[in-house]
mmCIF file of N, CA and C in Angstrom:
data_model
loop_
_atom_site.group_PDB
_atom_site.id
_atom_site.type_symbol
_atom_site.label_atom_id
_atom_site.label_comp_id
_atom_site.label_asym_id
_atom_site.label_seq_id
_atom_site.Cartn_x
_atom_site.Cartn_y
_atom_site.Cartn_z
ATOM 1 N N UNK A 1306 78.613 -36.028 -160.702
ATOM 2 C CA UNK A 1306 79.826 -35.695 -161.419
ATOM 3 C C UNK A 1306 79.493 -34.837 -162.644
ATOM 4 N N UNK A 1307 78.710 -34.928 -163.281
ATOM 5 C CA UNK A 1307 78.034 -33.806 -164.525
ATOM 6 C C UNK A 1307 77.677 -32.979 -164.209
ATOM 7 N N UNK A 1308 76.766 -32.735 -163.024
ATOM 8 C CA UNK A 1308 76.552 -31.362 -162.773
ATOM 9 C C UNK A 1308 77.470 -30.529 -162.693
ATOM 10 N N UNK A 1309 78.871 -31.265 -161.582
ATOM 11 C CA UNK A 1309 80.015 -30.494 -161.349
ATOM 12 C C UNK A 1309 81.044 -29.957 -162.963
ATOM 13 N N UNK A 1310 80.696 -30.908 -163.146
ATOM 14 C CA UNK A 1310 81.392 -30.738 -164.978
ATOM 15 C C UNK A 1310 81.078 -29.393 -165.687
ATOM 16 N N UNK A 1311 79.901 -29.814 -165.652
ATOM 17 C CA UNK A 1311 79.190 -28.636 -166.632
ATOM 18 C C UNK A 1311 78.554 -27.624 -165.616
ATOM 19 N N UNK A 1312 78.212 -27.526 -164.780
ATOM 20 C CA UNK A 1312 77.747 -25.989 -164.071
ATOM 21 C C UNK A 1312 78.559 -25.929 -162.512
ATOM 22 N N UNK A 1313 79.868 -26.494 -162.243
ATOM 23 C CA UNK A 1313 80.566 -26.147 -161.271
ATOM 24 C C UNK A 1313 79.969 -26.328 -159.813
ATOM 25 N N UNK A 1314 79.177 -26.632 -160.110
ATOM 26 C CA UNK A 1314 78.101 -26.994 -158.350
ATOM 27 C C UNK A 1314 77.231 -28.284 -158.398
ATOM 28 N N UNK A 1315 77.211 -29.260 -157.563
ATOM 29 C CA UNK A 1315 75.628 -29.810 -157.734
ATOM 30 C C UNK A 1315 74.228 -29.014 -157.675
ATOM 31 N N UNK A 1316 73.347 -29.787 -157.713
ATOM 32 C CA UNK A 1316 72.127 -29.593 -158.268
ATOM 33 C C UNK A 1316 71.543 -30.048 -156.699
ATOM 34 N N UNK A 1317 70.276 -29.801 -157.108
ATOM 35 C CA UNK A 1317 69.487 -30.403 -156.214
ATOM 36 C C UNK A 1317 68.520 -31.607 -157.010
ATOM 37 N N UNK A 1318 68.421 -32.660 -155.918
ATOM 38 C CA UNK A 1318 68.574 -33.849 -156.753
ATOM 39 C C UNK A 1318 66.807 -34.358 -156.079
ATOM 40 N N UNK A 1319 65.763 -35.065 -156.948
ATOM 41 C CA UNK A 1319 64.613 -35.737 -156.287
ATOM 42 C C UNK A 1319 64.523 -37.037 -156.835
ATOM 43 N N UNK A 1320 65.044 -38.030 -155.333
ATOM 44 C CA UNK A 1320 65.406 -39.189 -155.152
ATOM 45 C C UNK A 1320 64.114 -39.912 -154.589
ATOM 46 N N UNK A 1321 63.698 -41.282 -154.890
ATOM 47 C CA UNK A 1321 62.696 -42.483 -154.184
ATOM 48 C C UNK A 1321 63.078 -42.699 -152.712
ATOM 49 N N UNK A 1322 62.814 -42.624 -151.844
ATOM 50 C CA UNK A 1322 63.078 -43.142 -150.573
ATOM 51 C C UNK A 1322 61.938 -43.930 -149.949
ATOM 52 N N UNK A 1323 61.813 -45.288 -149.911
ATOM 53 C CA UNK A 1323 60.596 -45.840 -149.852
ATOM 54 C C UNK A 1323 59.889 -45.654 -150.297
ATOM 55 N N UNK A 1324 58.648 -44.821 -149.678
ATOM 56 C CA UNK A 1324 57.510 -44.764 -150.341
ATOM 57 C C UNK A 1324 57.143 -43.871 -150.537
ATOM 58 N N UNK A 1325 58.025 -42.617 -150.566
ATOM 59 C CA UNK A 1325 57.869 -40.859 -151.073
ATOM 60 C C UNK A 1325 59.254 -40.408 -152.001
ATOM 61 N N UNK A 1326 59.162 -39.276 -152.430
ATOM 62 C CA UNK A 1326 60.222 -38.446 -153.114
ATOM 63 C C UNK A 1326 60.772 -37.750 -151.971
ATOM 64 N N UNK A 1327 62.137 -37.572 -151.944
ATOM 65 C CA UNK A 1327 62.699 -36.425 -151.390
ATOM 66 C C UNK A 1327 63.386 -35.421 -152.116
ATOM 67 N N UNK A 1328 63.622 -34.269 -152.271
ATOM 68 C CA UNK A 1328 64.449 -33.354 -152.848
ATOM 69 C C UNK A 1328 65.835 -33.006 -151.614
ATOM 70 N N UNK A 1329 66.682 -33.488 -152.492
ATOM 71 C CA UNK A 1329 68.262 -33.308 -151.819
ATOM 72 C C UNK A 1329 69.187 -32.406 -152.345
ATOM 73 N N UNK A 1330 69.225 -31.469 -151.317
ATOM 74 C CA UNK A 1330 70.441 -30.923 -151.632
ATOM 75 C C UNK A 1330 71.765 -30.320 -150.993
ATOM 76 N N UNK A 1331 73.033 -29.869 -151.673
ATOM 77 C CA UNK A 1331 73.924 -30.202 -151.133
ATOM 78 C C UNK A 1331 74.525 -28.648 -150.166
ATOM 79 N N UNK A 1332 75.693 -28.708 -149.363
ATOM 80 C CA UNK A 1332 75.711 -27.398 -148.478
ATOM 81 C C UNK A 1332 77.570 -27.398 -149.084
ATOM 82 N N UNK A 1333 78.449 -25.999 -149.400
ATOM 83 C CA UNK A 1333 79.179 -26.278 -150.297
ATOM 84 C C UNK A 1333 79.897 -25.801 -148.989
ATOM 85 N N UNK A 1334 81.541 -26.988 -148.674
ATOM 86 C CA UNK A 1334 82.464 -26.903 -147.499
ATOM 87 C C UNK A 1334 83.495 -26.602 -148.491
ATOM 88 N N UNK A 1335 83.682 -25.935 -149.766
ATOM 89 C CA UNK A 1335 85.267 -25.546 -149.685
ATOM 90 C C UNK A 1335 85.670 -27.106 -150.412
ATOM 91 N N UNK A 1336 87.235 -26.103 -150.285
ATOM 92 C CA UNK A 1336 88.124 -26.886 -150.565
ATOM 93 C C UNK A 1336 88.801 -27.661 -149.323
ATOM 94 N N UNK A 1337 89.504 -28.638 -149.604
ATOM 95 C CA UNK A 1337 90.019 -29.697 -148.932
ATOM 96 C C UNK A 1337 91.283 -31.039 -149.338
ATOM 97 N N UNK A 1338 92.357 -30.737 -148.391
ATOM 98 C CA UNK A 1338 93.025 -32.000 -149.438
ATOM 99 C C UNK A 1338 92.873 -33.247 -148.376
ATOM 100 N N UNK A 1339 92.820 -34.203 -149.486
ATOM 101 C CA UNK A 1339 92.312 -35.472 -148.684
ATOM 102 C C UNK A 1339 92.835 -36.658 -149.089
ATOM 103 N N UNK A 1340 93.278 -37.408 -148.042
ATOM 104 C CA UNK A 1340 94.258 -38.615 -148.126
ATOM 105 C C UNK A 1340 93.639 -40.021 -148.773
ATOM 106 N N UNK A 1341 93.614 -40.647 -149.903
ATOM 107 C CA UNK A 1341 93.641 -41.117 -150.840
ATOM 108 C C UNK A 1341 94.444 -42.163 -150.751
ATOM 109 N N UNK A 1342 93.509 -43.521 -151.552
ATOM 110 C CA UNK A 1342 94.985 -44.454 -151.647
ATOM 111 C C UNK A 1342 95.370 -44.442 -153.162
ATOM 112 N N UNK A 1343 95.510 -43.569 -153.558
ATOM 113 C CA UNK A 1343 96.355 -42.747 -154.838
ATOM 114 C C UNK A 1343 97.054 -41.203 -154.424
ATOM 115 N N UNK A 1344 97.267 -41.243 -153.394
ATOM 116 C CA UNK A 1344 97.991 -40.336 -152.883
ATOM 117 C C UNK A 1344 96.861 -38.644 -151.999
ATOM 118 N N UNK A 1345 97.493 -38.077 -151.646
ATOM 119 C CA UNK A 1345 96.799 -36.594 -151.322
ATOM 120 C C UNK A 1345 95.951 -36.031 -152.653
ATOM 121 N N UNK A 1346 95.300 -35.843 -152.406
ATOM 122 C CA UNK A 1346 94.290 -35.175 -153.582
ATOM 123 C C UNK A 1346 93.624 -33.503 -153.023
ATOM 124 N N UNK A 1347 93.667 -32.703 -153.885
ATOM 125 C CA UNK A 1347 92.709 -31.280 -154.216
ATOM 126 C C UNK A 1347 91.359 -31.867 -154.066
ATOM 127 N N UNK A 1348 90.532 -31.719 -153.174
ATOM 128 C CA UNK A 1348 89.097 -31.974 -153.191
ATOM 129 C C UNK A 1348 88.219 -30.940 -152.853
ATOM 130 N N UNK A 1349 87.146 -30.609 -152.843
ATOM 131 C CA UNK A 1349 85.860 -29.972 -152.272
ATOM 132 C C UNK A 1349 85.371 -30.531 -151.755
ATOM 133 N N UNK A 1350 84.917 -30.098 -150.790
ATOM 134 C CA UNK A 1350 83.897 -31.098 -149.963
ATOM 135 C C UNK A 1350 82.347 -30.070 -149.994
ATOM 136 N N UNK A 1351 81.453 -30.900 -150.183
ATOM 137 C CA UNK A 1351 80.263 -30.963 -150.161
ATOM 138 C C UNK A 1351 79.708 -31.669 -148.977
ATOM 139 N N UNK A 1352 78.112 -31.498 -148.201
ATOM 140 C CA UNK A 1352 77.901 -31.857 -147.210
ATOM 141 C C UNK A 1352 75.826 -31.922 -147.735
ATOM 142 N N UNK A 1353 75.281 -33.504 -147.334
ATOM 143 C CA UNK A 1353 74.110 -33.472 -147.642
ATOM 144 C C UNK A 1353 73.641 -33.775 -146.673
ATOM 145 N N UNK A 1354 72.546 -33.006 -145.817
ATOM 146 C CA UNK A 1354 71.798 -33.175 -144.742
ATOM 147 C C UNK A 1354 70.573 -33.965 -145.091
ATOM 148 N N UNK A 1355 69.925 -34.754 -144.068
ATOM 149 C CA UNK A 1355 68.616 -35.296 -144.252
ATOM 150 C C UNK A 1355 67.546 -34.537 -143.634
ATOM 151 N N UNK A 1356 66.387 -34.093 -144.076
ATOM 152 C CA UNK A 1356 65.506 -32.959 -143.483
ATOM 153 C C UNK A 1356 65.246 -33.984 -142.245
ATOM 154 N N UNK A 1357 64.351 -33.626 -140.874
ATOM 155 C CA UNK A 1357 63.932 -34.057 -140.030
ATOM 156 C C UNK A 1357 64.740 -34.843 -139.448
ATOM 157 N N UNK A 1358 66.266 -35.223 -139.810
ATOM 158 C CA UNK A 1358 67.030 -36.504 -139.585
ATOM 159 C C UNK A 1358 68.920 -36.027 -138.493
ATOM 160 N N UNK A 1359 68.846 -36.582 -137.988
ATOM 161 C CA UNK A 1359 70.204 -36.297 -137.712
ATOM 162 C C UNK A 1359 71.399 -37.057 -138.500
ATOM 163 N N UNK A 1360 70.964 -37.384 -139.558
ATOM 164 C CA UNK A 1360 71.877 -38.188 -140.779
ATOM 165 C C UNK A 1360 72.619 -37.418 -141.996
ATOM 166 N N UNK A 1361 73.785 -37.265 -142.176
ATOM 167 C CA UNK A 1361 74.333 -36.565 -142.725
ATOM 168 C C UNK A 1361 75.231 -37.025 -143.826
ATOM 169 N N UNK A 1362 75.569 -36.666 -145.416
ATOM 170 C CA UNK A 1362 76.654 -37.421 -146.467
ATOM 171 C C UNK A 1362 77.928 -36.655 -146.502
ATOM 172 N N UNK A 1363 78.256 -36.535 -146.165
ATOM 173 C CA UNK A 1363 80.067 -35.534 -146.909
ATOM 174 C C UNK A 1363 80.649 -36.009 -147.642
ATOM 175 N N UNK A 1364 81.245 -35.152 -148.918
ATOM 176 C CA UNK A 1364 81.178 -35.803 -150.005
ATOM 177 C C UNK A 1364 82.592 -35.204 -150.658
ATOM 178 N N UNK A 1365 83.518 -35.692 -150.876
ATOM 179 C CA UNK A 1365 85.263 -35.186 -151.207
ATOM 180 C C UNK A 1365 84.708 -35.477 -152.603
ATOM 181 N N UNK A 1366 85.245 -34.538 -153.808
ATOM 182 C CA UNK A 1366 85.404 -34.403 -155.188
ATOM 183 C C UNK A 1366 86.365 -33.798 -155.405
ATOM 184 N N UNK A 1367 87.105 -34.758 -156.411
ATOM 185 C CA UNK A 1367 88.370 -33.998 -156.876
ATOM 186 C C UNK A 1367 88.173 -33.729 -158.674
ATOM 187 N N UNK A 1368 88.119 -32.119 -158.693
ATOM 188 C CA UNK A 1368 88.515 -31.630 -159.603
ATOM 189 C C UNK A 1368 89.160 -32.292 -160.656
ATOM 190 N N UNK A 1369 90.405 -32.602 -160.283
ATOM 191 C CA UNK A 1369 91.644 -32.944 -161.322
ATOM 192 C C UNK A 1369 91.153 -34.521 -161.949
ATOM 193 N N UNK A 1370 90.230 -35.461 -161.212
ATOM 194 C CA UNK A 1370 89.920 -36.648 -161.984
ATOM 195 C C UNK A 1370 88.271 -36.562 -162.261
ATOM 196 N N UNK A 1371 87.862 -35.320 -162.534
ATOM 197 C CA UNK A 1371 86.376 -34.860 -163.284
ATOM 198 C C UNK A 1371 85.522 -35.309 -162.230
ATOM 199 N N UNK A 1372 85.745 -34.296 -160.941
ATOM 200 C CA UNK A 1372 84.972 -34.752 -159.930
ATOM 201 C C UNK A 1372 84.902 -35.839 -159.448
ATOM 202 N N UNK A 1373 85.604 -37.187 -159.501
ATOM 203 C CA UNK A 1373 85.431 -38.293 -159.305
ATOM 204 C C UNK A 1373 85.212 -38.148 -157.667
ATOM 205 N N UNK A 1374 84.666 -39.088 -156.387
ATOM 206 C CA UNK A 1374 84.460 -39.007 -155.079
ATOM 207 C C UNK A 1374 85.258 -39.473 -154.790
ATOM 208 N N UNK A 1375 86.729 -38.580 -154.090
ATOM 209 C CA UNK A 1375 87.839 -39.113 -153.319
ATOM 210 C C UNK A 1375 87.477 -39.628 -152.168
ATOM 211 N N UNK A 1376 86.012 -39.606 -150.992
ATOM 212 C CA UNK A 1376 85.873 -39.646 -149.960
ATOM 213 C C UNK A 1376 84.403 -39.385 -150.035
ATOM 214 N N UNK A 1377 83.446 -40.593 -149.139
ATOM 215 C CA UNK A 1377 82.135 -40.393 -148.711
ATOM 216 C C UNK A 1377 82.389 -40.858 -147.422
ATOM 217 N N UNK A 1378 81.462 -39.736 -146.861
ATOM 218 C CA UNK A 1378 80.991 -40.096 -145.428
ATOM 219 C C UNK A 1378 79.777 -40.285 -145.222
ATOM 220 N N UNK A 1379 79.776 -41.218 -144.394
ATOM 221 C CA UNK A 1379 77.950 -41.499 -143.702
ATOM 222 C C UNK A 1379 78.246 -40.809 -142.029
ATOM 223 N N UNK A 1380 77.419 -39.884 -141.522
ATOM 224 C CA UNK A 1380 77.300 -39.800 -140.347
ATOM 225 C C UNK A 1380 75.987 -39.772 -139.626
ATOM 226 N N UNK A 1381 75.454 -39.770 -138.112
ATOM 227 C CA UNK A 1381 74.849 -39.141 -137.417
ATOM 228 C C UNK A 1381 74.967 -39.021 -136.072
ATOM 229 N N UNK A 1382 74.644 -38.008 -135.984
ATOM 230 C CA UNK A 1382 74.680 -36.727 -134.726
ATOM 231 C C UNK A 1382 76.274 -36.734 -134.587
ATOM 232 N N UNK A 1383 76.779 -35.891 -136.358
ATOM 233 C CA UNK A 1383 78.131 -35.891 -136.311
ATOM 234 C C UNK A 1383 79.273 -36.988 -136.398
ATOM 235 N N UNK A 1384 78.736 -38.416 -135.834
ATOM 236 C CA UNK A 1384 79.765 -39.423 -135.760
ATOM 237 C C UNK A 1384 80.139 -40.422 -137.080
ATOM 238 N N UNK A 1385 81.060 -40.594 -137.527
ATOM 239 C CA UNK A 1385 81.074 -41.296 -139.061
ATOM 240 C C UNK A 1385 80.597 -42.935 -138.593
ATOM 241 N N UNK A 1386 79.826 -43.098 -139.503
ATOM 242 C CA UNK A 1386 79.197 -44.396 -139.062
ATOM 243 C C UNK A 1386 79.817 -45.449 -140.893
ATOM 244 N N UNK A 1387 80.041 -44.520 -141.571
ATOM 245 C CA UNK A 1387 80.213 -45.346 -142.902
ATOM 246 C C UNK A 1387 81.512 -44.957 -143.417
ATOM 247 N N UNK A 1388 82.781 -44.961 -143.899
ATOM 248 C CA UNK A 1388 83.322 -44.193 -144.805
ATOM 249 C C UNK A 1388 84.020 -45.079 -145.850
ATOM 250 N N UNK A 1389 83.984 -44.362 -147.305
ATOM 251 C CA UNK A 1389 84.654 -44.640 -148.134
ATOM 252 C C UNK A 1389 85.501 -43.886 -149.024
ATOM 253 N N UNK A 1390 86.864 -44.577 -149.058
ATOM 254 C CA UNK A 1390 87.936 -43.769 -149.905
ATOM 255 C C UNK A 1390 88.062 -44.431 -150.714
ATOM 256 N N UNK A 1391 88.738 -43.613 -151.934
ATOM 257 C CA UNK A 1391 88.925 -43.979 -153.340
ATOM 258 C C UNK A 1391 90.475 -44.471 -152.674
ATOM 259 N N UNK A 1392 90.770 -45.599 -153.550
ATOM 260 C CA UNK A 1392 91.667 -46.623 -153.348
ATOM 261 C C UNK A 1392 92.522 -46.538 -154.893
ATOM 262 N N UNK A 1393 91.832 -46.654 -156.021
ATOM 263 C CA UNK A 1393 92.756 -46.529 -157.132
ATOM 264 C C UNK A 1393 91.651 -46.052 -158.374
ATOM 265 N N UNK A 1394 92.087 -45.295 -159.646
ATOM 266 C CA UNK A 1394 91.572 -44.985 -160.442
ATOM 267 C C UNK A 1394 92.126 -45.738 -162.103
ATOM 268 N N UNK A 1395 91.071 -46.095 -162.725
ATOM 269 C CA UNK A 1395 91.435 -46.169 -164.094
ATOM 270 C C UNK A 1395 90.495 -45.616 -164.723
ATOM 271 N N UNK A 1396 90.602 -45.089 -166.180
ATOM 272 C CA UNK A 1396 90.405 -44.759 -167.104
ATOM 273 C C UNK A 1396 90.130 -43.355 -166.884
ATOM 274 N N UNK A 1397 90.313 -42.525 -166.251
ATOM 275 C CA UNK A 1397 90.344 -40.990 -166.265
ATOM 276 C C UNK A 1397 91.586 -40.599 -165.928
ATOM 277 N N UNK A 1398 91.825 -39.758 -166.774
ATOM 278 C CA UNK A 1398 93.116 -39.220 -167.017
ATOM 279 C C UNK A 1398 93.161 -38.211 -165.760
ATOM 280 N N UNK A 1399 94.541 -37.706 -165.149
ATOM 281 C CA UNK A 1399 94.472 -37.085 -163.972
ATOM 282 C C UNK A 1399 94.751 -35.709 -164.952
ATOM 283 N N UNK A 1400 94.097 -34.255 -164.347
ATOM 284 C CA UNK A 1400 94.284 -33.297 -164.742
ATOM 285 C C UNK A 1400 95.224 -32.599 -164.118
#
């Protein structure tokens, strides 16, 4: 959410995964509106691949509540195996 704040894109990020580092980063899908249990939301979607992996994150950010994640996906070989929607917000003001 800071990266998006302050330089409009994520970053590329180097995360612990067991017993090595990985460097992650993200593939930029646009805009997107996405169904919310606070209603339709303005989002971007972002998309994080796993190197060597058929495992994939998609990632809904909405602008108007400071990037907050309207929507994560877990997939592989394409199929959603995880998802989570934002259900309700407090303390950020909607823009």
């Amino acid at each position: 959410m800071q990266d998006l704040i302050i330089n409009g894109k994520p970053g590329q990020y180097r995360i612990a995964d067991s017993e090595q580092a990985k460097t992650y980063g993200f593939v930029d899908k646009g805009e997107a509106e996405t169904d919310t249990g606070i209603g339709k939301l303005a989002t971007h979607c972002y998309i994080r691949h796993s190197e060597g992996s058929s495992r994939s994150t998609y990632l809904w950010v909405a602008p108007s509540l400071e990037y907050l994640p309207a929507r994560i996906e877990s997939r592989k070989d394409d199929e959603v195996q995880t998802a989570l929607t934002l259900m309700s917000v407090e303390g950020i003001e909607k823009r």
